[in-house]
Short mmCIF file of C-alpha atoms in Angstrom, two decimals:
data_model
loop_
_atom_site.label_atom_id
_atom_site.label_comp_id
_atom_site.label_asym_id
_atom_site.label_seq_id
_atom_site.Cartn_x
_atom_site.Cartn_y
_atom_site.Cartn_z
CA MET A 1 -9.40 -28.16 -6.07
CA ASN A 2 -9.95 -26.81 -2.57
CA THR A 3 -6.79 -26.80 -0.52
CA GLN A 4 -8.71 -26.53 2.70
CA GLU A 5 -9.54 -30.21 2.23
CA ASN A 6 -5.97 -31.11 1.31
CA LYS A 7 -2.48 -30.35 2.45
CA THR A 8 -1.72 -26.64 2.70
CA PRO A 9 0.65 -25.70 -0.20
CA TYR A 10 3.39 -24.18 1.93
CA LEU A 11 6.07 -24.48 -0.78
CA MET A 12 3.91 -22.68 -3.31
CA ILE A 13 3.04 -19.95 -0.79
CA SER A 14 6.78 -19.55 -0.06
CA ILE A 15 7.42 -19.02 -3.78
CA LEU A 16 4.65 -16.44 -3.81
CA PHE A 17 6.19 -14.71 -0.81
CA ILE A 18 9.51 -14.33 -2.65
CA GLY A 19 7.76 -12.82 -5.66
CA ALA A 20 5.56 -10.56 -3.56
CA PHE A 21 8.49 -9.43 -1.41
CA VAL A 22 10.60 -8.27 -4.34
CA SER A 23 7.63 -6.53 -5.97
CA PHE A 24 6.62 -4.73 -2.74
CA LEU A 25 10.26 -3.83 -2.02
CA ASN A 26 10.63 -2.44 -5.52
CA ASN A 27 7.64 -0.15 -4.95
CA SER A 28 9.46 2.11 -2.46
CA LEU A 29 13.06 1.43 -3.43
CA LEU A 30 13.62 4.16 -5.99
CA ASN A 31 12.38 7.35 -4.27
CA VAL A 32 15.62 8.09 -2.41
CA ALA A 33 17.68 7.38 -5.55
CA LEU A 34 15.96 9.92 -7.84
CA PRO A 35 18.55 12.72 -7.32
CA SER A 36 21.42 10.31 -8.15
CA ILE A 37 19.59 9.12 -11.28
CA MET A 38 19.15 12.75 -12.37
CA VAL A 39 22.89 13.35 -12.18
CA ASP A 40 23.87 10.06 -13.82
CA LEU A 41 21.44 10.35 -16.75
CA GLY A 42 21.80 14.11 -17.16
CA ILE A 43 18.19 14.98 -16.28
CA GLU A 44 17.65 18.60 -15.26
CA ASP A 45 13.92 18.58 -14.52
CA TYR A 46 12.94 16.84 -11.25
CA SER A 47 9.32 16.48 -12.44
CA LYS A 48 10.63 14.33 -15.29
CA VAL A 49 12.57 11.90 -13.10
CA GLN A 50 9.62 11.82 -10.67
CA TRP A 51 7.78 9.84 -13.35
CA LEU A 52 9.81 6.81 -12.28
CA ALA A 53 7.70 6.81 -9.10
CA THR A 54 4.50 8.36 -10.47
CA GLY A 55 4.39 6.11 -13.53
CA TYR A 56 4.86 2.99 -11.42
CA MET A 57 2.02 4.05 -9.14
CA LEU A 58 -0.28 4.86 -12.07
CA VAL A 59 0.19 1.49 -13.78
CA SER A 60 -0.44 -0.31 -10.48
CA GLY A 61 -3.52 1.81 -9.77
CA ILE A 62 -4.94 1.01 -13.20
CA LEU A 63 -4.26 -2.74 -13.13
CA ILE A 64 -5.11 -3.62 -9.51
CA PRO A 65 -8.90 -3.15 -10.06
CA ALA A 66 -8.61 -5.59 -12.99
CA SER A 67 -6.86 -8.17 -10.80
CA ALA A 68 -10.22 -9.68 -9.76
CA PHE A 69 -11.01 -10.54 -13.40
CA LEU A 70 -7.50 -11.89 -14.03
CA ILE A 71 -7.58 -14.09 -10.93
CA THR A 72 -11.05 -15.39 -11.85
CA ARG A 73 -10.34 -15.97 -15.55
CA PHE A 74 -6.83 -17.47 -15.52
CA SER A 75 -5.24 -20.24 -13.48
CA ASN A 76 -3.17 -19.00 -10.57
CA ARG A 77 -0.13 -20.86 -11.94
CA SER A 78 -0.18 -19.25 -15.37
CA LEU A 79 -1.07 -15.85 -13.90
CA PHE A 80 1.81 -15.83 -11.43
CA ILE A 81 4.35 -17.10 -13.96
CA THR A 82 3.24 -14.48 -16.50
CA ALA A 83 3.27 -11.68 -13.92
CA MET A 84 6.68 -12.72 -12.58
CA ALA A 85 8.11 -13.00 -16.09
CA ILE A 86 6.86 -9.49 -16.94
CA PHE A 87 8.31 -8.14 -13.70
CA THR A 88 11.67 -9.85 -14.37
CA VAL A 89 11.88 -8.42 -17.90
CA GLY A 90 11.07 -4.94 -16.58
CA THR A 91 13.75 -5.27 -13.88
CA ALA A 92 16.37 -6.33 -16.42
CA ILE A 93 15.52 -3.40 -18.73
CA ALA A 94 15.75 -0.95 -15.82
CA ALA A 95 19.03 -2.41 -14.54
CA PHE A 96 20.80 -2.00 -17.88
CA ALA A 97 18.90 1.02 -19.20
CA PRO A 98 21.19 3.20 -21.37
CA ASN A 99 18.96 6.26 -20.96
CA PHE A 100 15.93 7.61 -19.10
CA GLY A 101 13.42 6.34 -21.67
CA PHE A 102 14.50 2.72 -21.19
CA LEU A 103 14.57 3.16 -17.41
CA LEU A 104 11.02 4.53 -17.37
CA GLY A 105 9.84 1.77 -19.69
CA GLY A 106 11.41 -0.84 -17.42
CA ARG A 107 9.65 0.66 -14.39
CA MET A 108 6.29 0.61 -16.18
CA ILE A 109 6.78 -3.04 -17.16
CA GLN A 110 7.77 -3.85 -13.58
CA ALA A 111 4.55 -2.27 -12.33
CA ALA A 112 2.46 -4.25 -14.83
CA GLY A 113 3.92 -7.47 -13.46
CA SER A 114 3.88 -6.62 -9.76
CA SER A 115 0.34 -5.18 -9.64
CA VAL A 116 -1.25 -8.63 -9.51
CA MET A 117 1.18 -10.11 -6.96
CA GLY A 118 -0.49 -8.83 -3.79
CA PRO A 119 -4.10 -9.69 -4.75
CA LEU A 120 -3.05 -13.12 -6.07
CA LEU A 121 -1.09 -14.01 -2.93
CA MET A 122 -3.93 -12.85 -0.69
CA ASN A 123 -6.49 -14.94 -2.61
CA ILE A 124 -4.34 -18.05 -2.46
CA MET A 125 -3.95 -17.53 1.28
CA LEU A 126 -7.72 -17.23 1.64
CA VAL A 127 -8.44 -20.53 -0.12
CA SER A 128 -5.47 -22.34 1.45
CA PHE A 129 -6.47 -21.85 5.08
CA PRO A 130 -9.82 -22.35 6.86
CA ARG A 131 -11.49 -19.13 8.00
CA ASP A 132 -10.77 -19.73 11.68
CA LYS A 133 -7.01 -20.08 10.93
CA ARG A 134 -6.64 -17.24 8.44
CA GLY A 135 -5.40 -14.72 10.98
CA ALA A 136 -1.96 -16.25 11.44
CA ALA A 137 -1.58 -16.86 7.70
CA MET A 138 -2.64 -13.34 6.75
CA GLY A 139 -0.34 -12.01 9.45
CA VAL A 140 2.63 -13.54 7.65
CA PHE A 141 1.35 -12.00 4.42
CA GLY A 142 1.12 -8.68 6.22
CA MET A 143 4.76 -9.00 7.25
CA VAL A 144 5.74 -9.18 3.57
CA MET A 145 3.31 -6.45 2.48
CA ILE A 146 4.37 -4.00 5.21
CA ALA A 147 8.02 -4.79 5.91
CA ALA A 148 9.25 -4.83 2.31
CA PRO A 149 8.23 -1.27 1.34
CA ALA A 150 9.13 -0.02 4.84
CA ILE A 151 12.79 -1.09 4.57
CA GLY A 152 13.03 0.12 0.96
CA PRO A 153 14.09 3.73 1.70
CA THR A 154 16.77 2.64 4.21
CA LEU A 155 18.21 0.07 1.83
CA SER A 156 18.02 2.54 -1.04
CA GLY A 157 19.77 5.24 1.02
CA TYR A 158 22.66 2.91 1.82
CA ILE A 159 23.08 1.74 -1.78
CA VAL A 160 22.90 5.23 -3.25
CA GLU A 161 25.47 6.53 -0.75
CA TYR A 162 28.00 3.74 -1.20
CA HIS A 163 27.19 2.11 -4.57
CA ASP A 164 25.58 2.82 -7.95
CA TRP A 165 21.79 3.22 -8.19
CA ARG A 166 21.65 0.39 -10.75
CA LEU A 167 22.36 -2.01 -7.89
CA LEU A 168 18.78 -1.34 -6.74
CA PHE A 169 17.61 -3.32 -9.78
CA GLU A 170 20.55 -5.68 -10.06
CA MET A 171 19.98 -7.10 -6.57
CA ILE A 172 16.26 -7.66 -7.29
CA LEU A 173 16.87 -9.37 -10.63
CA PRO A 174 18.29 -12.70 -9.32
CA LEU A 175 15.52 -12.93 -6.72
CA ALA A 176 12.92 -12.41 -9.44
CA VAL A 177 14.56 -15.05 -11.65
CA ILE A 178 14.70 -17.55 -8.77
CA SER A 179 11.03 -16.95 -7.97
CA LEU A 180 10.11 -17.41 -11.64
CA LEU A 181 12.08 -20.67 -12.00
CA LEU A 182 10.63 -22.08 -8.77
CA ALA A 183 7.12 -21.19 -9.97
CA VAL A 184 7.65 -23.02 -13.28
CA TRP A 185 8.96 -26.04 -11.35
CA LYS A 186 6.65 -26.26 -8.35
CA PHE A 187 3.59 -24.03 -8.78
CA ASP A 188 0.17 -25.72 -8.68
CA ASN A 189 -3.38 -24.56 -9.30
CA VAL A 190 -5.35 -24.26 -6.06
CA MET A 191 -8.10 -21.85 -7.11
CA LYS A 192 -11.16 -22.40 -9.26
CA GLN A 193 -10.86 -21.00 -12.78
CA ASP A 194 -13.80 -19.57 -14.70
CA LYS A 195 -12.84 -19.75 -18.38
CA SER A 196 -16.19 -18.27 -19.38
CA ALA A 197 -15.46 -14.96 -17.62
CA ARG A 198 -15.48 -12.04 -20.04
CA LEU A 199 -13.65 -8.73 -19.80
CA ASP A 200 -15.79 -5.61 -20.12
CA TYR A 201 -13.48 -3.28 -22.02
CA LEU A 202 -15.51 -0.14 -21.32
CA SER A 203 -15.19 -0.86 -17.58
CA LEU A 204 -11.44 -1.24 -18.02
CA VAL A 205 -11.24 2.13 -19.81
CA LEU A 206 -13.37 3.85 -17.15
CA SER A 207 -11.32 2.23 -14.39
CA SER A 208 -8.06 3.38 -15.99
CA LEU A 209 -9.32 6.94 -16.43
CA GLY A 210 -10.89 7.00 -12.98
CA PHE A 211 -8.17 5.60 -10.76
CA GLY A 212 -5.35 6.77 -13.04
CA GLY A 213 -6.69 10.33 -13.21
CA ILE A 214 -7.22 10.64 -9.48
CA LEU A 215 -3.84 9.13 -8.61
CA TYR A 216 -2.02 11.32 -11.12
CA GLY A 217 -3.81 14.45 -9.99
CA VAL A 218 -3.29 14.04 -6.26
CA SER A 219 0.32 12.86 -6.67
CA ASN A 220 1.12 16.16 -8.41
CA ALA A 221 -1.09 18.37 -6.22
CA SER A 222 1.46 18.70 -3.41
CA SER A 223 4.13 20.04 -5.79
CA GLN A 224 2.03 21.84 -8.44
CA GLY A 225 -0.78 23.05 -6.19
CA TRP A 226 -4.43 22.01 -6.07
CA ASP A 227 -5.39 24.91 -8.34
CA ASP A 228 -3.05 23.81 -11.12
CA THR A 229 -4.95 23.31 -14.39
CA ILE A 230 -3.56 19.84 -15.09
CA VAL A 231 -4.10 18.71 -11.49
CA LEU A 232 -7.71 19.93 -11.48
CA SER A 233 -8.43 18.51 -14.94
CA THR A 234 -7.10 15.04 -14.17
CA ILE A 235 -8.90 14.86 -10.82
CA ILE A 236 -12.21 15.98 -12.38
CA VAL A 237 -11.89 13.55 -15.30
CA GLY A 238 -10.88 10.83 -12.86
CA GLY A 239 -13.81 11.55 -10.53
CA ILE A 240 -16.40 11.54 -13.34
CA SER A 241 -14.92 8.36 -14.84
CA LEU A 242 -14.93 6.68 -11.42
CA ILE A 243 -18.62 7.51 -10.90
CA LEU A 244 -19.47 6.11 -14.36
CA PHE A 245 -17.35 3.04 -13.57
CA ILE A 246 -19.24 2.37 -10.32
CA VAL A 247 -22.64 2.85 -12.00
CA ARG A 248 -21.65 0.44 -14.77
CA GLN A 249 -20.39 -2.21 -12.32
CA LEU A 250 -23.76 -2.17 -10.54
CA LYS A 251 -25.59 -2.84 -13.82
CA LEU A 252 -23.38 -5.55 -15.33
CA ASP A 253 -23.97 -9.26 -14.82
CA GLU A 254 -20.20 -9.82 -14.98
CA PRO A 255 -18.62 -6.62 -13.63
CA LEU A 256 -14.89 -5.99 -13.86
CA LEU A 257 -14.93 -5.19 -10.14
CA ASP A 258 -17.90 -6.71 -8.33
CA LEU A 259 -19.12 -4.33 -5.62
CA ARG A 260 -21.35 -6.90 -3.90
CA PRO A 261 -18.81 -7.30 -1.05
CA TYR A 262 -20.17 -3.99 0.24
CA LYS A 263 -23.44 -5.77 1.00
CA TYR A 264 -21.60 -7.46 3.87
CA SER A 265 -21.50 -5.25 6.94
CA MET A 266 -18.15 -6.30 8.42
CA PHE A 267 -16.40 -6.10 5.05
CA THR A 268 -17.79 -2.60 4.53
CA LEU A 269 -16.71 -1.48 7.99
CA ALA A 270 -13.29 -3.05 7.53
CA SER A 271 -12.90 -1.30 4.19
CA VAL A 272 -13.77 2.10 5.66
CA ILE A 273 -11.40 1.62 8.62
CA ALA A 274 -8.61 0.47 6.28
CA ILE A 275 -9.10 3.56 4.10
CA VAL A 276 -9.03 5.93 7.08
CA ASN A 277 -6.07 4.11 8.61
CA ALA A 278 -4.14 4.15 5.31
CA VAL A 279 -4.41 7.94 5.25
CA ALA A 280 -2.99 8.17 8.78
CA MET A 281 -0.26 5.58 8.16
CA PHE A 282 1.05 6.91 4.84
CA SER A 283 0.94 10.49 6.07
CA GLY A 284 3.16 9.51 9.00
CA MET A 285 5.61 7.88 6.62
CA ILE A 286 5.90 11.22 4.79
CA LEU A 287 5.83 13.65 7.74
CA THR A 288 8.44 11.87 9.86
CA PRO A 289 11.16 11.81 7.16
CA ALA A 290 10.31 15.46 6.36
CA TYR A 291 10.97 16.36 10.00
CA VAL A 292 14.12 14.28 10.26
CA GLN A 293 15.69 15.43 6.98
CA ASP A 294 14.40 18.96 6.40
CA VAL A 295 14.04 20.24 9.97
CA ARG A 296 16.89 18.35 11.64
CA GLY A 297 19.15 18.18 8.57
CA ILE A 298 19.87 14.47 8.97
CA SER A 299 21.07 12.66 5.81
CA PRO A 300 18.67 10.34 3.92
CA LEU A 301 20.69 7.27 4.96
CA ASP A 302 20.78 8.21 8.65
CA SER A 303 17.11 9.17 8.59
CA GLY A 304 16.30 5.83 7.01
CA LEU A 305 18.24 4.07 9.77
CA MET A 306 16.24 6.04 12.35
CA LEU A 307 12.98 4.75 10.87
CA LEU A 308 14.22 1.20 10.31
CA PRO A 309 13.45 -0.09 13.85
CA GLY A 310 9.80 0.86 13.34
CA ALA A 311 9.69 -1.05 10.08
CA ILE A 312 11.32 -4.10 11.69
CA ILE A 313 8.87 -4.01 14.61
CA MET A 314 5.95 -3.79 12.22
CA GLY A 315 7.25 -6.76 10.23
CA ILE A 316 7.87 -8.90 13.35
CA MET A 317 4.52 -8.04 14.90
CA SER A 318 2.41 -8.81 11.84
CA PRO A 319 2.45 -12.65 12.15
CA ILE A 320 2.15 -12.36 15.95
CA THR A 321 -0.87 -10.11 15.52
CA GLY A 322 -2.34 -12.66 13.12
CA LYS A 323 -2.20 -15.37 15.78
CA LEU A 324 -3.67 -13.03 18.37
CA PHE A 325 -6.50 -12.28 15.92
CA ASP A 326 -7.37 -15.98 15.71
CA LYS A 327 -7.57 -16.06 19.51
CA PHE A 328 -9.10 -12.72 20.50
CA GLY A 329 -10.80 -11.40 17.37
CA PRO A 330 -10.41 -8.05 15.59
CA ARG A 331 -12.03 -5.51 17.93
CA THR A 332 -9.65 -5.87 20.89
CA LEU A 333 -6.57 -5.72 18.69
CA SER A 334 -7.72 -2.85 16.50
CA VAL A 335 -8.93 -0.68 19.38
CA LEU A 336 -5.70 -1.26 21.33
CA GLY A 337 -3.58 -0.70 18.22
CA LEU A 338 -5.38 2.51 17.26
CA ALA A 339 -5.12 3.79 20.84
CA ILE A 340 -1.34 3.22 20.79
CA THR A 341 -1.15 4.84 17.36
CA GLY A 342 -3.13 7.83 18.63
CA VAL A 343 -0.86 8.36 21.64
CA SER A 344 2.29 8.14 19.53
CA THR A 345 0.84 10.46 16.88
CA TYR A 346 0.06 13.00 19.62
CA MET A 347 3.68 12.73 20.80
CA LEU A 348 4.96 13.26 17.24
CA ALA A 349 2.76 16.36 17.00
CA HIS A 350 4.90 17.82 19.81
CA VAL A 351 8.36 17.17 18.34
CA GLN A 352 10.75 20.09 18.63
CA ILE A 353 13.89 21.15 16.80
CA ASP A 354 15.96 19.74 19.68
CA SER A 355 14.01 16.50 20.24
CA THR A 356 16.50 13.70 20.89
CA TYR A 357 17.44 10.98 18.44
CA THR A 358 16.20 8.34 20.89
CA PHE A 359 12.84 10.07 21.31
CA ILE A 360 12.19 10.09 17.55
CA VAL A 361 13.17 6.43 17.14
CA LEU A 362 11.09 5.23 20.11
CA VAL A 363 7.94 7.23 19.28
CA TYR A 364 8.00 6.31 15.58
CA SER A 365 8.57 2.64 16.51
CA LEU A 366 5.66 2.82 18.97
CA ARG A 367 3.46 4.21 16.19
CA MET A 368 4.43 1.37 13.85
CA PHE A 369 3.77 -1.12 16.67
CA GLY A 370 0.24 0.23 17.00
CA MET A 371 -0.33 0.20 13.25
CA SER A 372 0.74 -3.46 13.06
CA MET A 373 -2.22 -4.43 15.25
CA VAL A 374 -4.84 -2.88 12.98
CA MET A 375 -4.63 -3.48 9.24
CA MET A 376 -4.44 -7.25 8.79
CA PRO A 377 -6.88 -8.22 11.61
CA ILE A 378 -9.49 -5.75 10.32
CA MET A 379 -9.06 -6.83 6.70
CA THR A 380 -9.06 -10.55 7.52
CA ASN A 381 -12.24 -10.24 9.56
CA GLY A 382 -13.97 -8.43 6.70
CA LEU A 383 -12.84 -11.00 4.12
CA ASN A 384 -14.02 -13.82 6.41
CA GLN A 385 -17.60 -12.63 5.82
CA LEU A 386 -17.35 -13.01 2.04
CA PRO A 387 -18.24 -16.17 0.12
CA THR A 388 -15.27 -17.71 -1.68
CA GLN A 389 -16.34 -16.51 -5.12
CA LEU A 390 -16.17 -12.86 -4.00
CA ASN A 391 -12.66 -13.14 -2.54
CA PRO A 392 -10.90 -11.84 -5.70
CA HIS A 393 -13.20 -8.82 -5.80
CA GLY A 394 -12.90 -8.17 -2.06
CA THR A 395 -9.09 -8.18 -2.19
CA ALA A 396 -9.09 -6.01 -5.33
CA ILE A 397 -11.38 -3.50 -3.62
CA ASN A 398 -9.17 -3.39 -0.53
CA ASN A 399 -5.92 -2.98 -2.46
CA THR A 400 -7.34 -0.30 -4.75
CA ALA A 401 -9.02 1.64 -1.93
CA GLN A 402 -5.88 1.66 0.20
CA GLN A 403 -3.65 2.78 -2.66
CA VAL A 404 -5.96 5.61 -3.68
CA SER A 405 -6.69 6.74 -0.11
CA GLY A 406 -3.00 6.55 0.83
CA SER A 407 -2.06 8.71 -2.16
CA ILE A 408 -4.81 11.24 -1.49
CA GLY A 409 -3.97 11.34 2.21
CA THR A 410 -0.29 11.89 1.52
CA ALA A 411 -1.02 14.71 -0.95
CA VAL A 412 -3.44 16.39 1.44
CA MET A 413 -1.02 16.15 4.38
CA VAL A 414 1.87 17.57 2.36
CA THR A 415 -0.38 20.41 1.20
CA ILE A 416 -1.42 21.17 4.79
CA MET A 417 2.19 21.00 5.92
CA ASN A 418 3.36 23.40 3.19
CA SER A 419 0.41 25.77 3.70
CA VAL A 420 0.95 26.05 7.46
CA ALA A 421 4.72 26.35 6.99
CA THR A 422 4.24 29.22 4.52
CA SER A 423 1.80 31.00 6.82
CA GLU A 424 4.06 30.54 9.84
CA GLY A 425 7.09 31.73 7.88
CA GLU A 426 5.29 34.91 6.86
CA SER A 427 4.25 35.45 10.48
CA LEU A 428 7.82 35.02 11.75
CA MET A 429 9.14 37.39 9.08
CA SER A 430 6.59 40.12 9.76
CA GLY A 431 8.13 43.17 11.37
CA VAL A 432 11.66 41.92 10.68
CA ASP A 433 14.01 44.07 8.62
CA PRO A 434 15.25 41.79 5.79
CA SER A 435 18.58 43.61 5.73
CA THR A 436 19.30 42.42 9.27
CA LEU A 437 18.78 38.75 8.44
CA THR A 438 21.77 36.46 8.11
CA GLU A 439 21.84 33.20 6.21
CA ALA A 440 21.73 31.32 9.54
CA SER A 441 18.70 33.28 10.80
CA VAL A 442 16.81 32.70 7.53
CA ALA A 443 17.54 28.97 7.81
CA SER A 444 16.34 29.00 11.43
CA ILE A 445 13.07 30.70 10.48
CA SER A 446 12.53 28.19 7.65
CA GLN A 447 13.14 25.30 10.04
CA GLN A 448 10.71 26.67 12.61
CA ALA A 449 8.06 27.32 9.95
CA LEU A 450 8.35 23.80 8.53
CA LEU A 451 8.27 22.33 12.04
CA SER A 452 4.97 24.15 12.67
CA GLY A 453 3.57 22.69 9.45
CA ILE A 454 4.63 19.18 10.43
CA GLN A 455 3.20 19.53 13.94
CA TYR A 456 -0.14 20.76 12.60
CA SER A 457 -0.28 17.94 10.05
CA PHE A 458 0.33 15.36 12.79
CA PHE A 459 -2.62 16.82 14.70
CA VAL A 460 -4.76 16.33 11.58
CA ALA A 461 -3.47 12.74 11.38
CA LEU A 462 -4.45 12.33 15.04
CA GLY A 463 -8.02 13.38 14.22
CA ILE A 464 -8.13 10.81 11.41
CA ASN A 465 -6.76 8.22 13.82
CA ILE A 466 -9.49 8.98 16.38
CA LEU A 467 -12.12 8.52 13.65
CA ALA A 468 -10.71 5.06 12.88
CA LEU A 469 -10.72 4.24 16.61
CA ILE A 470 -14.42 5.16 16.91
CA LEU A 471 -15.27 3.00 13.89
CA ALA A 472 -13.29 0.07 15.35
CA LEU A 473 -15.62 0.00 18.37
CA PHE A 474 -18.38 -1.26 16.05
CA VAL A 475 -16.37 -4.19 14.67
CA LYS A 476 -17.82 -7.64 15.40
CA ARG A 477 -16.00 -10.90 14.98
CA VAL A 478 -17.29 -12.88 11.99
CA ASP A 479 -18.53 -16.34 12.94
CA THR A 480 -16.22 -18.91 11.28
CA SER A 481 -17.91 -22.09 12.53
CA GLU A 482 -18.78 -24.76 9.96
CA THR A 483 -22.47 -23.86 10.09
CA ALA A 484 -21.75 -20.18 9.59
CA VAL A 485 -19.35 -20.87 6.71
CA ARG A 486 -21.99 -22.98 4.94
CA GLU A 487 -24.44 -20.11 5.35
CA ILE A 488 -21.90 -17.66 3.90
CA GLU A 489 -21.34 -19.88 0.86
CA LYS A 490 -25.13 -20.13 0.34
CA GLN A 491 -25.25 -16.35 0.33
CA GLY A 492 -22.61 -16.34 -2.37
CA LYS A 493 -24.73 -18.62 -4.52
CA GLY A 494 -27.71 -16.31 -4.10
CA GLN A 495 -29.74 -18.77 -2.05
CA VAL A 496 -30.09 -16.33 0.85
CA GLU A 497 -29.43 -12.61 1.33
CA PRO A 498 -26.30 -11.60 3.29
CA ALA A 499 -26.77 -10.44 6.85
CA VAL A 500 -26.04 -6.72 7.14
#
């Protein structure tokens, strides 16, 4: 059944939005609460409690590449209901966990359920709207994908300060149950199902080792150091496994993750820009809170409130940007958005210890405004060039690439920040008699050193942003006329080669 020839399933998409929102929100909700969980459950080692975030990320990183197979093999109704049921069970276990083991298990189960939500929703959006109307639809999807994790830290900070951390799961649980019940009642199948599709287990193993190893390694590199034996070992094993995975996908008739989307020029360019932009975006989401909390000494809740306007602006702008994409195309929006992002990143690179509250809020909000004009238009334009049968693989590639690049970018930026801060601290301490230092002067030197590290890291982010801006100049709008769409679908059936 092709919904483009029938009524658009708005009710079903709304149900998907609820499910996707709670899963995306859950992704970033727990980070601020980790210290409170340590105290409540009697955990002394921070690296242990950090597994609540690391484990969630690892499970998602392993399963997202397999989402293309799952979406192709199973009906979208049964897949969503199963995924939502798994997520709901995981949420319930975490909410009432008597100890850390149950809590970690609940988080892992949550991740297994939520990992397919984003790719599934995106694929249903792609088949539910004609290519020339996808911009507005994908913009609304972007609002959910971006706004939910962006408001997570603020919401988490408030709950942890005034309530028990278990409320983080207890408030999600009824939303998950409602989404599940609505799906059982009203969910339909709108995508073609290939029951003959077969899972290549060796590809799944290589994918798990590859993406899991790299994500685990880089997520620990900023705290353990890049020369740590475990960090190096997992990154090397992950890199080798990823290379073997790619080679195997190119040889298989039914690959786990079909790489043919990279034969399409605009998809390839969009993928590269999205990867570069993800590094810049996620690094900013780490560096700004580091400045606000560690340099300025502002509480997690107040710092979250400072960053909340930027998240709200990004959420509001996403559907607006989608409509503008349908009208003006991707190049104008992405170039303008990246230019705004570049200017605001340059301004953040010049923050000082006495920068005003208003300045931080306005500049960070401006940066989020610029970012909102880039991701979804670029991605939608790239996906518009793919034949329908490659949509699941295109979305899986995008989601996986952004998660991996965002994690690597964050780890690299934190490493640069710490390295520069250490060097600057040693420079400030040189020639100073330690016996003359007071506690206040030591704190002042530490603040100044960290500020230097943050400023330098923002300059690196600016360079990455400029690279994305240069690449955006080469973006061309994909023709979505009926004749062009027929040609694209012929390419998907192998009747003609894709234009590159």
